[in-house]
Amino acid sequence: MGEKILMKGAEVIAEAAIRAGCMAFFGYPITPQNETPEYFSRRMPQLGRVFLQAESEVAAINMVYGAACTGTRVITTSSSPGISLMQEGFSYIANSNVPCVVVNAMRGGPGLGDIAPAQADYFQATKGGGHGDYHSIVIAPHTIQEEADLMFDAFDLADKYRIMVVVLVDGLMGQMMEPVEFKDWVDVKKFKTPEWATVGQGDRDHRNIITSLSILAEGLEKMNLHLQEKYRKIKENEVRYEEYKMDDAEYAVTAFGTVARISKTTVDMARKKGIKLGLIRPITLWPFPTEIINKRAEQLKFFLDSEMNEGQMLEDVKLAVNGKKPVYFFGKLGGVVPTAEDILKEVEKHIEGGK
Amino acid sequence: MEKKLVIAGFGGQGVMLAGELLAEAGKEEEKYVTFLPSYGPEMRGGTANCHVIVSDNPIASPIIANPEAAIIMNLPSLDKFEPLMEEDGILILNKTLIPKEVQRKDVRVLSIDALTIAKELGNEKVTNLILLGAYVTVEKTVSLETVKNALKVFLTGKKEKLIPINEKALDKGAEIAKEFLGEK
């Protein structure tokens, strides 16, 4: 750790990725995250690493796929419409079992939408998005410092499970500035080429082949079972969440990313009024922290899920609560950001309604 | 201590720089800081604003729904933020571009002919720092000295020669604020 630097979220992503040993960036510009590729374009050549602006998002994700097949730490960053274009590549990467990191600074949609912050790509990120039975690990930081820390974990998890890790942020987190302290540089000289990497046969006695194809159904079934086994291990070992003032809580907000951060203010405001409100904040959106939410349902009167979408994580919260208690929803659409006051009003409305 | 400030004006008036400068100064005083800019099409020729929070404790929401302090650099920004001000909050106005009285009676108003003063100092671009100097003197979010030190982070290379005039602007704002506070 070093001294604190005041930096924009979009630049923090790039600097943290570089320190975490990211050797290659491929991408195509899109607002509101252009400061990320801009930063990479300046720093990567200085370090003798790769920066390449592709001709399109489709090209960029296939370059990521190619680099990932060599076991190199590789990243692309984009925002909602750009991420949509990459979905085919994500699906291929999943069934090829190669590691990479993708950052989505979500903006308002659907379609071209706007450039304001949103969280409406939750389904796309956590439920697949591309075709086939696959998952990516999805992590959602809620402050710029956490963003800096989690970029390191993103690369480690990608390598550990040979999987794509999505860092899901939004335009607001990209544009805001906060003092951050970075973890120490990962020593890239210590990286070893993994034994599965396609880097030429050399003196190995066999050729490595990476593919997402199996013409025979039985073969493809085997590949699918392998994926499912991997996902089971990830669900068992990698769930992360934060609880805020939950010990004596009677009501809980569930939220991720920016809305979770705003909700902490809601919780503090509620506590000042004597309302026992807490917050459960999933840090991994996939795997989802189902157990803790189910356990907390015992002590709570209700949940209020809040997101910048029409209620996407809401479905996972409801599955976790499994009918034990009411789960209400409060959301803002199209790039509108809720305030702490908005969310508190909603909590109070449901307390009043329950009397 | 937690201080929340909104700075608003036209793009090009130095709204963002003033906010970043305060954020940097807060960081240098080892406080928690968030700087949240408005971004998007409104920045080109229209109004721009930023939310800055400086606190002794970790900051939850970086969004300021009801400002307790606002630096307002043009008329459209006053129209936008006057109704949102917290009771007893302070509006620090660039009077030169705001030919209008504040309607609300439950807020404090420090109106400074900042653009005119900036021109007298020899550079109209320091209007923002006259207002920022006044703000830190009234609200004591950070010390004026720390803000001056923070100038070095932003004004480097060719811009380094602009540091003295910016310091003068901060001093001028501070002086006016002291009169306002009755300290002089």
PDB file of C-alpha atoms in Angstrom, chain A residues 3-6 8 31-32 115-117 171-172 175-179 258 261-262 264-265 268 337-341, chain B residues 4 19-21 23-25 27 31-37 39-41 58-66 154:
ATOM      1  CA  GLU A   3      -0.050   7.014  -0.278  1.00  0.00           C
ATOM      2  CA  LYS A   4      -3.569   8.057  -1.131  1.00  0.00           C
ATOM      3  CA  ILE A   5      -4.198   9.514  -4.583  1.00  0.00           C
ATOM      4  CA  LEU A   6      -7.312  11.448  -5.634  1.00  0.00           C
ATOM      5  CA  LYS A   8     -11.443   9.182 -11.052  1.00  0.00           C
ATOM      6  CA  THR A  31     -18.990   6.762 -22.834  1.00  0.00           C
ATOM      7  CA  PRO A  32     -19.068   6.840 -19.767  1.00  0.00           C
ATOM      8  CA  ILE A 115     -24.858   7.866 -20.713  1.00  0.00           C
ATOM      9  CA  ALA A 116     -26.232   8.260 -17.181  1.00  0.00           C
ATOM     10  CA  PRO A 117     -25.536   5.621 -14.498  1.00  0.00           C
ATOM     11  CA  GLY A 171     -21.303   5.556 -14.963  1.00  0.00           C
ATOM     12  CA  LEU A 172     -21.397   7.334 -11.620  1.00  0.00           C
ATOM     13  CA  GLN A 175     -16.888   9.588 -13.196  1.00  0.00           C
ATOM     14  CA  MET A 176     -16.576  10.289  -9.464  1.00  0.00           C
ATOM     15  CA  MET A 177     -13.283  10.903  -7.685  1.00  0.00           C
ATOM     16  CA  GLU A 178     -12.159   9.634  -4.305  1.00  0.00           C
ATOM     17  CA  PRO A 179      -8.786   9.221  -2.618  1.00  0.00           C
ATOM     18  CA  THR A 258     -23.906   2.694  -6.148  1.00  0.00           C
ATOM     19  CA  ARG A 261     -23.606   3.024  -1.051  1.00  0.00           C
ATOM     20  CA  ILE A 262     -26.524   5.458  -1.104  1.00  0.00           C
ATOM     21  CA  LYS A 264     -25.887   3.253   3.833  1.00  0.00           C
ATOM     22  CA  THR A 265     -26.936   6.886   4.230  1.00  0.00           C
ATOM     23  CA  ASP A 268     -27.977   6.014   9.100  1.00  0.00           C
ATOM     24  CA  VAL A 337     -30.163   7.870  -9.444  1.00  0.00           C
ATOM     25  CA  PRO A 338     -32.255   7.509  -6.267  1.00  0.00           C
ATOM     26  CA  THR A 339     -31.350   9.600  -3.226  1.00  0.00           C
ATOM     27  CA  ALA A 340     -31.013   8.271   0.307  1.00  0.00           C
ATOM     28  CA  GLU A 341     -34.150  10.261   1.154  1.00  0.00           C
TER      29      GLU A 341
ATOM     30  CA  LYS B   4     -21.387  19.001   1.732  1.00  0.00           C
ATOM     31  CA  GLY B  19     -14.465  21.085  -6.776  1.00  0.00           C
ATOM     32  CA  GLU B  20     -11.396  18.972  -7.476  1.00  0.00           C
ATOM     33  CA  LEU B  21      -9.243  21.501  -5.676  1.00  0.00           C
ATOM     34  CA  ALA B  23     -11.380  17.472  -2.792  1.00  0.00           C
ATOM     35  CA  GLU B  24      -7.587  17.418  -3.112  1.00  0.00           C
ATOM     36  CA  ALA B  25      -7.262  19.793  -0.137  1.00  0.00           C
ATOM     37  CA  LYS B  27      -7.423  14.542   0.998  1.00  0.00           C
ATOM     38  CA  LYS B  31     -10.153  13.532   5.501  1.00  0.00           C
ATOM     39  CA  TYR B  32     -12.585  11.341   3.609  1.00  0.00           C
ATOM     40  CA  VAL B  33     -13.581  12.963   0.338  1.00  0.00           C
ATOM     41  CA  THR B  34     -15.934  12.356  -2.569  1.00  0.00           C
ATOM     42  CA  PHE B  35     -16.099  14.425  -5.767  1.00  0.00           C
ATOM     43  CA  LEU B  36     -19.073  13.710  -7.999  1.00  0.00           C
ATOM     44  CA  PRO B  37     -19.333  15.655 -11.276  1.00  0.00           C
ATOM     45  CA  TYR B  39     -21.446  14.585 -16.803  1.00  0.00           C
ATOM     46  CA  GLY B  40     -23.038  14.295 -20.181  1.00  0.00           C
ATOM     47  CA  PRO B  41     -24.472  16.553 -22.844  1.00  0.00           C
ATOM     48  CA  PRO B  58     -16.311   7.327   5.730  1.00  0.00           C
ATOM     49  CA  ILE B  59     -18.813   8.841   3.302  1.00  0.00           C
ATOM     50  CA  ALA B  60     -21.863   6.801   2.341  1.00  0.00           C
ATOM     51  CA  SER B  61     -23.872   8.475  -0.424  1.00  0.00           C
ATOM     52  CA  PRO B  62     -21.793  10.856  -2.585  1.00  0.00           C
ATOM     53  CA  ILE B  63     -24.985  12.540  -3.777  1.00  0.00           C
ATOM     54  CA  ILE B  64     -26.195  15.759  -2.151  1.00  0.00           C
ATOM     55  CA  ALA B  65     -29.973  16.044  -2.422  1.00  0.00           C
ATOM     56  CA  ASN B  66     -30.254  19.174  -0.262  1.00  0.00           C
ATOM     57  CA  PHE B 154      -3.431  21.069 -10.780  1.00  0.00           C
TER      58      PHE B 154
END
